[in-house]
Amino acid sequence: MANIIVLDDVLDAGVMIKRILERKGHSVQVFTEEHEALEHARTNPVHLAILDIKLKKMSGVDVLKELRSVSPQTGVLMLTGYPTLETARETLNLGAKEYLVKPIDKNELEEKVAAVCEQMEQS
Amino acid sequence: MSRHRSVFSRLKFKTKLNLGLFTVILSLGLVLGLITTHIASTGLIQENKERALALASNLAYRSEEPLLARDFLRLKGLVDEVHTGNSDVMYSFILDNTDQVLVHSFDQGFPEDLLHVHPQDTGQESVRLVSTEKGTLYDIAQPIVISNNQLGMVRLGLHRQRLEEMINRLSLTIFGLTGTITILALGVASWFSNRFTSRIKSLTECATEMIKGNLEVHSAPELIKNCWEITGCRATDCPAYGDTRRRCWYVSGTLCPIYHPDHAPRNMESCRDCPVYRHNVGDEIQELAEAFDYMAMTLNERIQELSATENELSRQKELLQTVLDVTPDMIAFQDRNLTYRVANKAFCSYFQLSESDIIGKTDSDIFSEYQADQNYHEDMQILQTGQSLSKEISVRQGHTSTWFHIVKVPVYDQGVISGLLLAARDITVIKQYQERLIHSQKMEDLGRLAGGVAHEINTPLGIILGYVQMLLDDVDSDSQMAEDLRIVEKQTKICSSIVSDLLGFSRQSSTTKGDVDIHQSIREVISLVEHTFSLNRVKIVTDFDPNIPEIEGDKDRLKQVWMNLFNNAFDAIESDGQIKISTKLCAHRRRVAITVADTGSGIKQEVLDKIFDPFFSTKPVGKGTGLGLSVTFGIIKDHGGRINVLSPAPKEYLAGMETSTSGPGTVFLVELPLWEMTLPDEECEELTHTRT
């Protein structure tokens, strides 16, 4: 299945997503540090990145920009507790596939991830 | 004595003058007459006596020879000759040295008494005054002496009557003359005094005119030649030029070369030698009259100046009064005794009193005893300390309260506090804005707090939800464990929805704005709730304004607003009632007004201010979160609009509804701006009780 990275400043939130997605057979890496996640994406093939907007040092939008340059083939899914019209518009313009709002329902997460993976495979 | 004096002082000056002159001339005439008469009569008598003595000595001389010759016939002839030749000689006779009568001129015997008129013969001539039955006469005895031998004595009786007649005639003449002069003098004096007093009288008349108020008097005589005519002056700019009423030396600042520029009127030293002055100067009375005229003119000018000042003052007073009355603020002035001296129209009309009911009164006549007492202490403190007071007070009248900003300042007059000025301004509107601002600030803070809390809870809540859902996958769906986990999941979702509402209230959730058809959004919500409401016999009535254009907004969120409002209305009605939804395009097409009125139980006055606060709810615990109206408020505000509430609902909002379904009712008024518009500060005219 797909190689997924999760970047969230709260480790538990990331671990929870990892647990849900691993059950679906995905290989998931959880990061709380932006540079570690970016380093991983540079050195490993990553199919999907789930990014929080509010992070420790950078914003999710900045990470998204960086990620697009280091690993342009990676699909991105934004997941945030601070949804705003601006960030939504900006991230979608930067090539994010989805913009999801916390707290996310397990089923919704599974569906969206599946949908993005399918989309990636088709392209 | 004093009465006499007062009688004298009451006499006319003319009478006094005449009386004085009369007395003086009369006494002078009398004294002169008496002295003259005395001197003249004494002289006459003396002369008569000497003449008689000369007659007697003549007779004696001529008698010597006949006496010696004893020629009695001749003697008789001599005696008769004297008697007949001088009409004033009454008698004459000759005695011999033995005092025997030799001859006499008596026709009817010799009166013997005459022999003893003179004392013992002294051989000297003597004159004696003898009174007889024929009148007083002088008896003269002249001895006849030859060679020291006295031969006899000649006696002569000289009538005094003729003398007296002469003296009387003389006196008469003198007194007559004196009288005539007196009368003449009196005439002259009277004429003079008449002239004198008539000028004084004319002065008096002028003074009387002045007392009556006529200051245009002219008591001094017109000049025959005025100063410019005498000097041939052409200075038409000179204040004295053409002034026929005033003498030039009374006018200050004349251009006359003789006149010194800084010479003041009445300082006439430099005028003494002036030909004008010498030509025109009059006597003291004329000077008095001129001074009098000058005084009248000056007085007139002063009075005119005064009346001009008075007019100006009254104009100023009127202006001040107008300013005071036009001012919407209440203004009053109290003196040191706290008695009202000035009160403007606003002040009077607020207390529904006329100005006369306030002026001269104190606080205790106008206010309640408690209020008056409070004011008194406050005012006295200002008067004593001189420190002004500024405060805001709320006055409750019925169920509306009015706010006043009161300023009391001490008023100083020449360094002393003479009273205090009160100014009160109705700041109810400002206060309302202030309260709204404070409330708005409060809502802002609450929103921020709620948003912060919601964010913090959001993440752990998501983790809990995720794990619960994972666990649900792990356990048998029929097991007790799965049932418990489903309850945890459900409650977590409720939490999640509260968090989401809080985020909505705090406007920190995402919005998607677009064109919204208000009517369509309302209808969609109505179609959702209509069925549920109808089960409890609650009917929805609409009254839409067809002119309303589409507005910019988030349709889903606005639908949430309508949903909240309809649900609230439904909850207030419970059963059997109506909900009326009206829309209206407001004045100047700047906004849309949506009203949601219900016939429900209404909102209590004391909670009316709190209904938009988060977590405030009148519903029983567990039935509502207390966030519905807060979210509504947040959404409306996010759209640049306003939401207000009125309870009980005014009649006009319930028009067309079945009033049998009772309840005070509530009406929510929502204002939303049109595209590219901001909401004006003032409310839509039908929206009165405002909240922002």
XYZ file of C-alpha atoms in Angstrom, chain B:
692
model
C -38.677 134.363 65.293
C -37.976 131.494 63.046
C -41.499 131.759 61.762
C -40.826 135.349 60.825
C -37.672 134.374 59.185
C -39.442 131.674 57.252
C -42.093 134.175 56.208
C -39.297 136.419 55.049
C -37.536 133.646 53.255
C -40.758 132.722 51.544
C -40.971 136.150 50.005
C -40.085 136.524 46.348
C -36.574 137.664 45.695
C -37.994 140.658 43.815
C -40.105 141.654 46.825
C -37.127 141.265 49.098
C -34.994 143.393 46.865
C -37.715 146.071 46.595
C -38.345 145.962 50.308
C -34.681 146.378 51.074
C -34.191 149.196 48.671
C -37.374 150.872 49.923
C -36.211 150.653 53.500
C -32.776 151.973 52.733
C -33.943 154.905 50.610
C -36.789 155.788 52.945
C -34.625 155.797 56.034
C -31.971 157.760 54.164
C -34.632 160.303 53.078
C -36.058 160.555 56.551
C -32.733 161.051 58.239
C -31.608 163.523 55.646
C -34.976 165.392 55.892
C -34.875 165.523 59.650
C -31.322 166.774 59.760
C -31.915 169.333 57.022
C -35.125 170.532 58.682
C -33.394 170.798 62.008
C -30.464 172.726 60.627
C -32.726 174.974 58.552
C -35.165 175.736 61.398
C -32.368 176.388 63.888
C -30.795 178.774 61.412
C -34.082 180.501 60.766
C -34.821 180.935 64.449
C -31.366 182.277 65.053
C -31.697 184.719 62.215
C -35.114 185.836 63.435
C -33.785 186.396 66.883
C -30.919 188.476 65.524
C -33.306 190.433 63.374
C -35.517 191.030 66.387
C -32.476 192.095 68.393
C -31.469 194.419 65.556
C -34.988 195.869 65.507
C -34.914 196.277 69.282
C -31.505 197.951 69.327
C -32.580 200.171 66.447
C -35.641 201.144 68.377
C -33.579 201.716 71.473
C -31.216 203.956 69.581
C -33.935 205.922 68.027
C -35.721 206.210 71.407
C -32.794 207.855 73.202
C -33.513 211.326 72.077
C -37.276 211.381 72.565
C -36.730 209.707 75.912
C -34.376 212.393 77.023
C -36.733 214.999 75.707
C -39.686 213.222 77.199
C -41.393 213.440 73.875
C -43.820 210.657 74.389
C -45.589 211.343 71.172
C -42.534 210.590 69.189
C -41.882 207.563 71.281
C -45.383 206.330 70.589
C -44.792 206.997 66.908
C -41.588 204.993 67.007
C -43.267 202.090 68.792
C -46.174 202.016 66.359
C -43.865 202.252 63.427
C -42.012 199.126 64.553
C -45.287 197.376 65.219
C -46.853 198.197 61.878
C -43.650 198.062 59.803
C -42.922 194.480 60.771
C -45.851 192.135 60.478
C -44.213 189.584 62.769
C -43.759 192.097 65.578
C -46.721 191.580 67.825
C -46.128 194.290 70.217
C -43.531 196.813 71.473
C -43.236 199.047 74.443
C -40.726 201.226 76.237
C -40.073 201.330 79.936
C -38.233 203.993 81.847
C -35.536 203.186 84.331
C -38.134 202.587 87.018
C -39.867 200.048 84.904
C -42.812 202.313 84.250
C -44.437 201.775 80.889
C -43.954 204.974 78.903
C -45.535 203.945 75.614
C -46.873 200.718 74.229
C -48.484 199.390 71.069
C -51.295 197.527 72.712
C -54.773 198.582 71.662
C -56.613 197.241 74.651
C -54.539 198.082 77.701
C -51.140 196.863 78.747
C -50.873 193.297 80.019
C -49.040 193.645 83.316
C -47.750 190.094 83.132
C -45.265 191.102 80.511
C -43.285 193.164 83.002
C -42.151 190.048 84.792
C -41.054 188.066 81.832
C -37.406 188.918 82.244
C -35.491 188.367 85.409
C -34.026 191.234 87.345
C -32.725 193.898 85.047
C -29.100 193.179 84.219
C -28.590 196.035 81.828
C -28.018 193.425 79.094
C -30.165 192.497 76.173
C -32.122 189.270 76.665
C -34.510 187.020 74.738
C -37.218 185.022 76.387
C -39.749 182.623 74.985
C -43.168 183.606 76.244
C -46.372 181.771 75.690
C -49.493 183.880 75.612
C -53.068 183.231 74.708
C -52.200 184.509 71.232
C -49.483 181.897 70.768
C -45.796 181.543 71.522
C -43.595 184.532 70.995
C -40.104 185.776 71.631
C -39.879 188.657 74.040
C -36.768 190.754 73.549
C -35.533 193.239 76.054
C -33.032 195.893 74.901
C -31.833 198.472 77.408
C -31.526 202.082 76.303
C -28.111 203.185 77.454
C -26.457 206.590 77.168
C -23.038 206.981 78.653
C -23.439 203.979 80.829
C -26.674 205.279 82.252
C -29.630 203.141 81.603
C -32.460 205.420 80.631
C -35.004 202.749 79.988
C -35.806 199.534 78.301
C -37.229 198.659 74.886
C -39.367 195.563 74.789
C -40.397 193.790 71.604
C -42.760 190.811 71.095
C -41.893 188.778 68.050
C -44.451 186.357 66.649
C -43.180 182.815 66.374
C -46.096 181.609 64.188
C -44.700 183.009 60.987
C -41.392 181.450 61.722
C -43.011 178.143 62.332
C -44.963 178.434 59.117
C -41.712 179.053 57.321
C -40.081 176.083 59.027
C -43.068 173.893 58.198
C -42.961 174.955 54.576
C -39.291 174.155 54.497
C -39.807 170.727 56.077
C -42.606 169.975 53.662
C -40.424 170.810 50.729
C -37.556 168.704 52.023
C -39.746 165.730 52.822
C -41.605 166.054 49.583
C -38.341 166.016 47.711
C -37.113 163.015 49.671
C -40.377 161.179 48.954
C -40.167 161.895 45.236
C -36.554 160.661 45.095
C -37.535 157.560 47.086
C -40.341 156.755 44.676
C -38.082 157.370 41.718
C -35.373 155.193 43.234
C -37.917 152.504 43.972
C -39.055 152.573 40.390
C -35.523 152.230 39.156
C -34.808 149.469 41.691
C -37.967 147.649 40.759
C -37.098 147.778 37.075
C -33.629 146.499 37.852
C -34.862 143.743 40.132
C -37.486 142.815 37.573
C -34.821 142.366 34.946
C -32.671 140.490 37.398
C -35.394 138.174 38.602
C -36.840 137.563 35.161
C -33.533 136.033 34.104
C -33.453 133.937 37.236
C -37.044 132.994 36.497
C -36.132 131.880 33.004
C -33.346 129.773 34.533
C -35.902 128.294 36.934
C -38.213 127.493 34.024
C -35.371 125.768 32.245
C -34.574 123.794 35.357
C -38.255 122.799 35.641
C -38.209 121.691 32.014
C -35.115 119.637 32.742
C -36.840 118.022 35.690
C -39.691 117.123 33.369
C -37.100 115.461 31.142
C -36.736 118.039 28.407
C -33.024 118.569 28.123
C -33.269 120.585 24.918
C -33.491 123.829 26.892
C -31.785 127.057 26.061
C -31.644 129.615 28.823
C -28.739 131.801 27.789
C -29.526 134.473 25.199
C -28.566 133.828 21.576
C -25.263 135.354 20.632
C -25.347 138.218 18.237
C -22.058 137.124 16.764
C -20.627 133.643 17.096
C -16.915 132.946 17.455
C -16.398 132.039 13.792
C -18.159 135.226 12.766
C -15.981 137.352 15.031
C -12.678 135.764 14.019
C -13.661 135.028 10.415
C -12.728 131.389 11.101
C -13.311 128.793 8.323
C -12.432 125.681 10.282
C -15.596 123.658 9.665
C -13.973 120.650 11.340
C -13.809 122.533 14.630
C -16.315 121.206 17.154
C -17.216 124.780 18.073
C -17.957 125.709 14.460
C -21.691 126.024 13.889
C -22.483 125.277 17.527
C -24.777 128.137 18.481
C -25.760 126.605 21.787
C -22.436 126.342 23.495
C -19.878 129.051 24.039
C -16.634 128.132 22.356
C -14.727 128.214 25.642
C -16.890 125.423 26.932
C -16.066 123.172 23.985
C -13.033 120.974 24.415
C -10.697 120.221 21.574
C -11.425 123.215 19.415
C -9.049 124.057 16.597
C -8.862 127.707 17.609
C -5.240 128.973 17.480
C -5.803 130.972 20.680
C -6.971 127.852 22.398
C -4.362 125.515 23.831
C -4.829 121.940 22.653
C -4.765 120.360 26.097
C -6.832 123.018 27.679
C -9.848 121.660 29.377
C -13.220 123.395 29.352
C -13.773 125.860 32.165
C -10.053 126.529 32.325
C -10.420 129.875 30.718
C -7.059 131.462 31.510
C -6.090 131.394 27.855
C -9.490 132.814 26.847
C -9.354 135.962 28.979
C -7.677 138.003 26.266
C -9.535 136.355 23.368
C -11.651 138.839 21.383
C -14.409 136.243 21.166
C -14.488 135.858 24.906
C -14.455 139.581 25.500
C -17.212 140.046 22.956
C -19.449 137.296 24.169
C -18.812 137.148 27.870
C -21.793 138.244 29.982
C -22.499 139.000 33.582
C -22.655 136.396 36.308
C -26.237 135.445 35.511
C -25.426 134.961 31.866
C -22.411 132.899 32.841
C -24.669 130.890 35.076
C -27.159 130.430 32.225
C -24.356 129.415 29.849
C -22.982 126.984 32.381
C -26.516 125.753 32.862
C -26.982 125.180 29.128
C -23.651 123.435 28.960
C -24.689 121.253 31.876
C -28.000 120.415 30.179
C -26.210 119.491 26.962
C -23.611 117.390 28.723
C -26.344 115.759 30.753
C -28.291 115.071 27.580
C -25.249 113.491 25.976
C -24.597 111.405 29.062
C -28.205 110.276 29.177
C -28.104 109.352 25.515
C -24.892 107.446 26.105
C -26.505 105.755 29.082
C -29.588 104.821 27.124
C -27.418 103.485 24.313
C -25.501 101.438 26.859
C -28.769 100.303 28.359
C -30.023 99.201 24.937
C -26.782 97.380 24.313
C -27.042 95.719 27.709
C -30.583 94.586 27.159
C -29.634 93.313 23.700
C -26.762 91.382 25.229
C -29.075 90.043 27.891
C -31.568 88.887 25.288
C -28.806 87.279 23.286
C -27.536 85.489 26.351
C -31.036 84.335 27.176
C -31.527 83.109 23.611
C -28.265 81.201 23.751
C -29.227 79.716 27.094
C -32.683 78.758 25.897
C -31.525 77.279 22.635
C -28.978 75.053 24.378
C -30.420 71.572 24.838
C -28.389 71.200 28.039
C -29.990 72.170 31.297
C -28.308 75.237 32.730
C -29.029 76.914 36.037
C -27.244 79.413 38.229
C -27.582 79.482 41.999
C -26.302 82.247 44.226
C -24.391 81.819 47.479
C -27.610 80.986 49.315
C -28.312 78.320 46.687
C -31.288 80.267 45.436
C -31.908 79.846 41.736
C -31.143 83.035 39.821
C -31.059 81.753 36.254
C -32.680 78.706 34.722
C -32.804 78.039 31.012
C -35.697 76.624 29.027
C -34.347 73.073 28.992
C -34.036 73.141 32.766
C -37.576 74.484 33.226
C -39.167 72.075 30.786
C -37.391 69.080 32.312
C -38.977 69.818 35.681
C -42.185 70.926 33.954
C -42.052 74.244 35.788
C -42.214 77.771 34.527
C -39.203 80.022 34.958
C -40.952 82.030 37.661
C -41.507 78.824 39.632
C -37.766 78.236 39.756
C -36.216 81.693 40.016
C -35.914 82.682 43.651
C -36.527 79.119 44.839
C -34.104 76.613 46.298
C -33.600 72.906 45.718
C -36.006 72.050 48.534
C -38.833 73.690 46.547
C -38.067 71.688 43.420
C -36.610 68.347 44.440
C -37.641 65.684 46.910
C -36.444 66.146 50.464
C -33.768 63.474 50.113
C -32.519 64.784 46.794
C -32.563 68.386 48.020
C -30.559 67.425 51.088
C -28.015 65.604 48.951
C -27.750 68.556 46.582
C -27.372 70.968 49.479
C -24.350 69.149 50.891
C -22.833 68.793 47.483
C -23.363 72.468 46.639
C -22.091 73.710 49.965
C -18.921 71.736 49.498
C -18.367 73.355 46.122
C -19.013 76.809 47.562
C -16.603 76.165 50.424
C -13.806 74.411 48.606
C -14.212 76.049 45.205
C -13.694 72.693 43.535
C -15.997 71.876 40.691
C -17.932 68.666 40.479
C -18.519 66.408 37.526
C -20.626 63.281 37.754
C -22.903 61.018 35.824
C -26.228 60.104 37.281
C -29.035 57.879 36.195
C -32.586 59.080 36.715
C -35.318 56.504 36.549
C -38.702 57.624 35.247
C -41.127 54.761 34.912
C -39.207 51.995 33.210
C -36.901 54.210 31.180
C -33.774 55.546 32.745
C -32.068 58.709 31.625
C -28.394 59.401 32.138
C -27.173 62.892 32.901
C -23.686 64.252 32.967
C -23.776 66.918 35.622
C -21.154 69.615 35.974
C -21.253 72.069 38.838
C -18.677 74.816 38.813
C -18.163 77.661 41.266
C -18.665 81.101 39.751
C -16.184 83.738 40.830
C -16.994 87.394 41.024
C -13.985 89.578 41.810
C -12.168 86.696 43.388
C -15.031 85.638 45.603
C -17.332 82.696 44.922
C -20.665 84.268 44.098
C -22.577 81.144 43.276
C -22.474 77.992 41.242
C -23.368 77.082 37.727
C -25.026 73.799 36.983
C -24.990 72.221 33.566
C -26.634 68.879 32.925
C -26.465 67.064 29.620
C -28.575 64.121 28.606
C -25.987 61.457 27.799
C -28.412 58.540 27.609
C -27.511 57.899 23.974
C -23.777 58.093 24.695
C -24.282 55.791 27.666
C -26.147 53.329 25.506
C -23.333 53.365 22.984
C -20.867 52.971 25.809
C -22.773 50.000 27.181
C -22.999 48.472 23.756
C -19.294 49.002 23.264
C -18.547 47.392 26.612
C -20.843 44.517 25.757
C -19.311 44.146 22.362
C -15.877 44.148 23.963
C -17.095 41.520 26.399
C -18.376 39.365 23.574
C -15.084 39.774 21.781
C -13.158 38.662 24.866
C -15.541 35.816 25.436
C -15.151 34.765 21.826
C -11.393 34.801 22.118
C -11.540 32.795 25.315
C -14.041 30.338 23.896
C -12.006 29.974 20.728
C -8.832 29.323 22.728
C -10.557 26.751 24.884
C -12.171 25.115 21.873
C -8.829 24.772 20.106
C -7.147 23.276 23.116
C -9.951 20.759 23.551
C -10.259 20.025 19.848
C -7.043 18.050 19.500
C -7.461 15.729 22.527
C -11.097 15.315 21.546
C -10.061 14.194 18.083
C -7.605 11.680 19.595
C -10.273 10.299 21.973
C -12.749 9.997 19.101
C -10.209 8.289 16.883
C -9.209 5.716 19.506
C -12.831 5.048 20.467
C -13.651 4.402 16.833
C -10.597 2.118 16.493
C -11.590 0.213 19.595
C -15.091 -0.129 18.193
C -13.554 -1.888 15.199
C -11.662 -4.230 17.506
C -14.509 -5.450 19.661
C -17.532 -7.505 18.776
C -20.238 -5.097 17.716
C -22.827 -6.913 19.843
C -20.776 -6.901 22.999
C -21.393 -4.714 26.037
C -17.972 -3.214 25.397
C -19.049 -1.990 21.943
C -22.219 -0.478 23.405
C -20.200 1.416 26.047
C -17.730 2.589 23.440
C -20.570 3.857 21.266
C -21.826 5.981 24.213
C -18.297 7.362 24.628
C -18.245 8.041 20.867
C -21.652 9.786 20.974
C -20.732 11.990 23.908
C -17.392 12.820 22.352
C -19.247 13.910 19.233
C -21.513 16.133 21.369
C -18.353 17.689 22.794
C -17.074 18.077 19.321
C -20.234 19.851 18.266
C -20.018 22.228 21.250
C -16.439 22.987 20.316
C -17.514 23.616 16.784
C -20.286 25.967 17.967
C -17.803 27.794 20.158
C -15.516 28.219 17.210
C -18.469 29.505 15.242
C -19.270 32.021 17.924
C -15.700 33.146 18.111
C -15.705 33.460 14.313
C -12.685 31.291 14.126
C -14.184 28.715 11.878
C -13.856 28.843 8.144
C -16.424 30.665 6.120
C -17.267 30.497 2.494
C -18.950 33.591 1.266
C -20.987 33.956 -1.824
C -24.244 35.342 -3.126
C -27.076 34.426 -0.836
C -30.741 34.689 -1.608
C -32.110 35.421 1.832
C -35.608 34.285 0.983
C -34.417 31.011 -0.449
C -32.230 30.282 2.588
C -35.166 31.003 4.896
C -37.517 28.836 2.880
C -35.070 25.926 2.979
C -34.927 26.118 6.772
C -38.714 26.456 6.994
C -39.159 23.315 4.926
C -36.895 21.467 7.361
C -38.752 22.462 10.535
C -42.269 22.983 9.241
C -43.364 19.422 9.757
C -41.962 19.126 13.296
C -43.528 22.446 14.295
C -46.915 21.555 12.850
C -47.060 18.522 15.100
C -47.315 20.950 18.023
C -49.733 23.170 16.090
C -47.137 25.918 15.592
C -47.665 27.694 12.281
C -45.053 29.640 10.329
C -46.231 32.772 8.483
C -44.021 34.698 6.077
C -44.144 38.252 4.814
C -41.323 38.739 2.323
C -40.328 41.964 0.648
C -39.922 41.015 -3.035
C -37.377 43.803 -3.656
C -34.582 42.282 -1.609
C -31.499 41.578 -3.701
C -28.959 38.848 -3.039
C -26.426 39.632 -0.362
C -22.901 38.505 0.278
C -22.705 35.816 2.928
C -22.159 32.242 3.957
C -25.385 30.502 3.085
C -24.916 27.522 5.385
C -24.105 29.706 8.352
C -27.020 32.022 7.679
C -29.242 28.967 7.517
C -27.840 28.057 10.925
C -28.965 31.497 12.118
C -32.494 30.976 10.841
C -32.559 27.499 12.298
C -31.487 28.796 15.713
C -34.030 31.586 15.653
C -36.888 29.343 14.540
C -36.026 26.707 17.101
C -35.898 29.353 19.837
C -39.270 30.673 18.749
C -40.675 27.168 18.703
C -39.280 26.443 22.182
C -40.829 29.662 23.496
C -44.239 28.728 22.084
C -44.061 25.014 22.985
C -47.445 24.414 21.374
C -50.282 26.300 19.690
C -48.856 29.458 18.271
C -47.416 31.244 15.306
C -44.055 32.362 14.094
C -43.979 35.266 11.695
C -40.950 35.849 9.514
C -40.786 39.196 7.706
C -38.152 40.700 5.494
C -37.819 44.298 4.506
C -35.431 46.388 2.443
C -34.449 49.236 4.711
C -34.120 52.907 4.045
C -31.587 54.005 1.405
C -31.257 50.349 0.278
C -28.294 49.838 2.494
C -29.495 46.809 4.414
C -31.967 44.027 4.755
C -34.015 43.669 7.921
C -35.302 40.211 8.858
C -37.659 39.899 11.799
C -38.655 36.678 13.493
C -41.637 37.207 15.788
C -43.324 34.582 17.893
C -46.340 34.403 20.167
C -44.380 32.568 22.821
C -43.745 33.150 26.510
C -41.346 36.024 25.873
C -38.059 36.848 27.574
C -37.838 38.296 31.053
C -36.484 41.853 31.190
C -33.667 40.960 33.567
C -32.203 38.319 31.231
C -32.759 40.275 28.039
C -29.201 41.583 28.177
C -27.666 38.137 28.662
C -29.326 36.020 26.013
C -26.461 36.400 23.557
C -23.822 35.409 26.126
C -22.267 31.983 25.556
C -23.596 29.231 27.810
C -26.490 31.388 28.977
C -29.646 29.349 28.716
C -33.114 29.466 30.191
C -33.769 25.936 29.054
C -33.537 23.045 31.534
C -30.112 21.442 31.988
C -29.334 19.044 29.168
C -31.816 20.606 26.794
C -29.679 23.349 25.372
C -26.042 24.224 25.306
C -26.593 27.954 25.683
C -24.598 28.514 22.553
C -27.354 28.845 19.938
C -27.824 32.623 20.178
C -24.127 33.222 20.776
C -23.353 31.457 17.529
C -26.167 33.364 15.830
C -24.708 36.566 17.182
C -21.246 35.591 15.985
C -22.472 34.753 12.503
C -24.475 37.929 12.117
C -21.570 39.977 13.310
C -19.306 38.131 10.891
C -21.610 39.281 8.131
C -21.256 42.876 9.294
C -24.803 42.856 10.623
C -26.646 43.381 13.865
C -29.115 41.373 15.864
C -31.549 42.897 18.351
C -34.331 41.535 20.445
C -37.613 42.980 21.697
C -39.729 41.305 24.325
C -42.633 41.633 24.747
C -42.951 41.951 21.012
C -44.470 45.276 19.888
C -47.930 44.908 18.328
C -46.806 45.850 14.822
C -44.587 42.769 14.566
C -47.456 40.486 15.464
C -49.835 42.052 12.937
C -51.722 39.503 10.890
C -51.203 36.749 13.431
C -53.891 34.930 15.350
C -53.870 36.723 18.669
C -55.878 33.996 20.359
C -52.591 32.223 20.828
C -51.471 34.311 23.729
C -48.087 35.122 25.203
C -46.150 38.374 25.329
C -44.076 37.178 22.405
C -40.559 37.995 21.314
C -39.173 39.467 18.172
C -35.638 39.093 16.876
C -34.508 41.778 14.480
C -31.641 40.950 12.171
C -29.993 43.584 10.015
C -27.641 42.541 7.240
C -25.794 44.938 4.943
C -26.194 44.762 1.182
C -23.240 44.063 -1.091
C -20.269 46.388 -0.519
C -22.140 48.240 2.176
C -21.415 48.782 5.813
C -24.234 49.021 8.276
C -24.983 52.612 9.257
C -24.746 53.404 12.956
C -28.343 54.430 13.313
C -30.919 51.696 13.427
C -33.498 50.854 10.885
C -36.385 53.049 11.964
C -38.575 50.198 13.128
C -35.799 48.680 15.226
C -35.680 50.424 18.546
C -34.162 48.352 21.294
C -30.670 47.825 19.999
C -27.857 45.442 20.686
C -24.747 44.954 18.664
